[in-house]
Amino acid sequence: MKNVYVVTHTEATHHVQRLVGGWYDTSLTENGRMQARKIATTLCNEIGERNIPIYSSDLKRCVETADIFAEAFSTTVIFDGNLREASWGEADGKPQEWWNQNIVHKPINGNKLDHRVFRNAESRREVGTRIQSSLDQIVGKLENYTIIITHGFALTFVIMAWLKVPVENMEYCHFQPRSGGVTLLREDDLWGSRTVIFLNKLDYLTD
């Protein structure tokens, strides 16, 4: 069976500063680095293999998480800008209160797939298209175990792309993200069926 562990990056500075993330390029906090080491160590013990492929967003908070994983698994990381979080345009780096006051909600019966919640923000169609492109390439090289390190909002699109949901149908689905959450995706060898084994599991922070 092919197993893909999708890890959302751990605590970053914009979390504790209550700033909007997106493409605002922040680093992990010291707590975030400790969390990443804990998850990587626990996951490495569970998998029991090293030198497995790791793919990661190229934003700093994912790069730093991925580097910790690379050390634990004695491997290198392939960084991919298509695995980035959604760009929230003018909201990136702003206080969360600014987000709450200025977000542009979708009109009733409007097109959610192409709607932009802030000026210069990405649409769901744009996020879904680039993440699907990245997943197609990763799936073409799947080994028994693969790790993807990405972001909270992006996680939904990774899962939908894994389940072969067409971008045109990526309008409404949302999986509640958690920093440091681990999701396991699996493809069986007999039928090629793809499954979500578990979602946003936080046990790796405590085991």
PDB file of C-alpha atoms in Angstrom, residues 4-10 28 36-37 39-40 43 53-71 73 75-85 131 134-135 138 146-152 154-155 158 180-183:
ATOM      1  CA  VAL A   4       1.006   9.603   2.350  1.00  0.00           C
ATOM      2  CA  TYR A   5       1.338  11.474   5.640  1.00  0.00           C
ATOM      3  CA  VAL A   6       0.281  15.098   5.307  1.00  0.00           C
ATOM      4  CA  VAL A   7       1.591  17.312   8.116  1.00  0.00           C
ATOM      5  CA  THR A   8       0.461  20.890   8.686  1.00  0.00           C
ATOM      6  CA  HIS A   9       3.356  23.025   9.885  1.00  0.00           C
ATOM      7  CA  THR A  10       3.628  23.579  13.608  1.00  0.00           C
ATOM      8  CA  LEU A  28       8.369  28.687  13.579  1.00  0.00           C
ATOM      9  CA  ALA A  36       8.021  19.509  14.827  1.00  0.00           C
ATOM     10  CA  ARG A  37      10.783  17.446  16.451  1.00  0.00           C
ATOM     11  CA  ILE A  39       6.019  14.741  15.484  1.00  0.00           C
ATOM     12  CA  ALA A  40       8.989  13.782  13.315  1.00  0.00           C
ATOM     13  CA  LEU A  43       6.267   9.388  13.026  1.00  0.00           C
ATOM     14  CA  PRO A  53      10.552  11.289   0.122  1.00  0.00           C
ATOM     15  CA  ILE A  54       9.428  14.535   1.765  1.00  0.00           C
ATOM     16  CA  TYR A  55       7.668  17.293  -0.165  1.00  0.00           C
ATOM     17  CA  SER A  56       7.097  20.712   1.368  1.00  0.00           C
ATOM     18  CA  SER A  57       5.777  24.195   0.757  1.00  0.00           C
ATOM     19  CA  ASP A  58       8.602  26.682   0.235  1.00  0.00           C
ATOM     20  CA  LEU A  59       7.371  29.168   2.855  1.00  0.00           C
ATOM     21  CA  LYS A  60       9.671  29.443   5.889  1.00  0.00           C
ATOM     22  CA  ARG A  61       7.375  27.894   8.464  1.00  0.00           C
ATOM     23  CA  CYS A  62       7.065  24.757   6.322  1.00  0.00           C
ATOM     24  CA  VAL A  63      10.737  24.789   5.305  1.00  0.00           C
ATOM     25  CA  GLU A  64      11.755  24.807   8.968  1.00  0.00           C
ATOM     26  CA  THR A  65       9.294  22.023   9.792  1.00  0.00           C
ATOM     27  CA  ALA A  66      10.523  20.004   6.795  1.00  0.00           C
ATOM     28  CA  ASP A  67      14.195  20.455   7.724  1.00  0.00           C
ATOM     29  CA  ILE A  68      13.497  18.918  11.137  1.00  0.00           C
ATOM     30  CA  PHE A  69      11.722  16.003   9.445  1.00  0.00           C
ATOM     31  CA  ALA A  70      14.597  15.579   6.997  1.00  0.00           C
ATOM     32  CA  GLU A  71      17.038  15.209   9.881  1.00  0.00           C
ATOM     33  CA  PHE A  73      14.333  10.601   8.449  1.00  0.00           C
ATOM     34  CA  THR A  75      16.575  12.341   3.812  1.00  0.00           C
ATOM     35  CA  THR A  76      16.293  15.481   1.708  1.00  0.00           C
ATOM     36  CA  VAL A  77      13.277  17.668   0.990  1.00  0.00           C
ATOM     37  CA  ILE A  78      11.732  18.678  -2.326  1.00  0.00           C
ATOM     38  CA  PHE A  79      10.344  22.197  -1.921  1.00  0.00           C
ATOM     39  CA  ASP A  80       7.344  23.097  -4.045  1.00  0.00           C
ATOM     40  CA  GLY A  81       5.708  26.524  -4.245  1.00  0.00           C
ATOM     41  CA  ASN A  82       2.469  24.871  -5.351  1.00  0.00           C
ATOM     42  CA  LEU A  83       2.078  23.472  -1.819  1.00  0.00           C
ATOM     43  CA  ARG A  84       1.916  26.970  -0.331  1.00  0.00           C
ATOM     44  CA  GLU A  85      -0.943  28.264   1.724  1.00  0.00           C
ATOM     45  CA  ILE A 131      -2.217  22.016  -5.494  1.00  0.00           C
ATOM     46  CA  SER A 134       1.586  19.311  -7.365  1.00  0.00           C
ATOM     47  CA  LEU A 135      -0.305  16.220  -6.164  1.00  0.00           C
ATOM     48  CA  ILE A 138       3.849  13.502  -6.295  1.00  0.00           C
ATOM     49  CA  THR A 146       5.679   9.753   1.467  1.00  0.00           C
ATOM     50  CA  ILE A 147       5.421  12.873   3.628  1.00  0.00           C
ATOM     51  CA  ILE A 148       3.900  16.189   2.544  1.00  0.00           C
ATOM     52  CA  ILE A 149       4.316  19.283   4.706  1.00  0.00           C
ATOM     53  CA  THR A 150       1.881  22.082   4.002  1.00  0.00           C
ATOM     54  CA  HIS A 151      -0.532  24.584   5.574  1.00  0.00           C
ATOM     55  CA  GLY A 152      -3.951  24.524   7.223  1.00  0.00           C
ATOM     56  CA  ALA A 154      -4.122  24.133   1.792  1.00  0.00           C
ATOM     57  CA  LEU A 155      -4.742  20.790   3.527  1.00  0.00           C
ATOM     58  CA  VAL A 158      -4.430  18.316  -0.841  1.00  0.00           C
ATOM     59  CA  GLY A 180       0.869  20.122  13.755  1.00  0.00           C
ATOM     60  CA  GLY A 181      -2.022  17.898  12.703  1.00  0.00           C
ATOM     61  CA  VAL A 182      -1.200  14.710  10.802  1.00  0.00           C
ATOM     62  CA  THR A 183      -3.458  13.266   8.098  1.00  0.00           C
TER      63      THR A 183
END
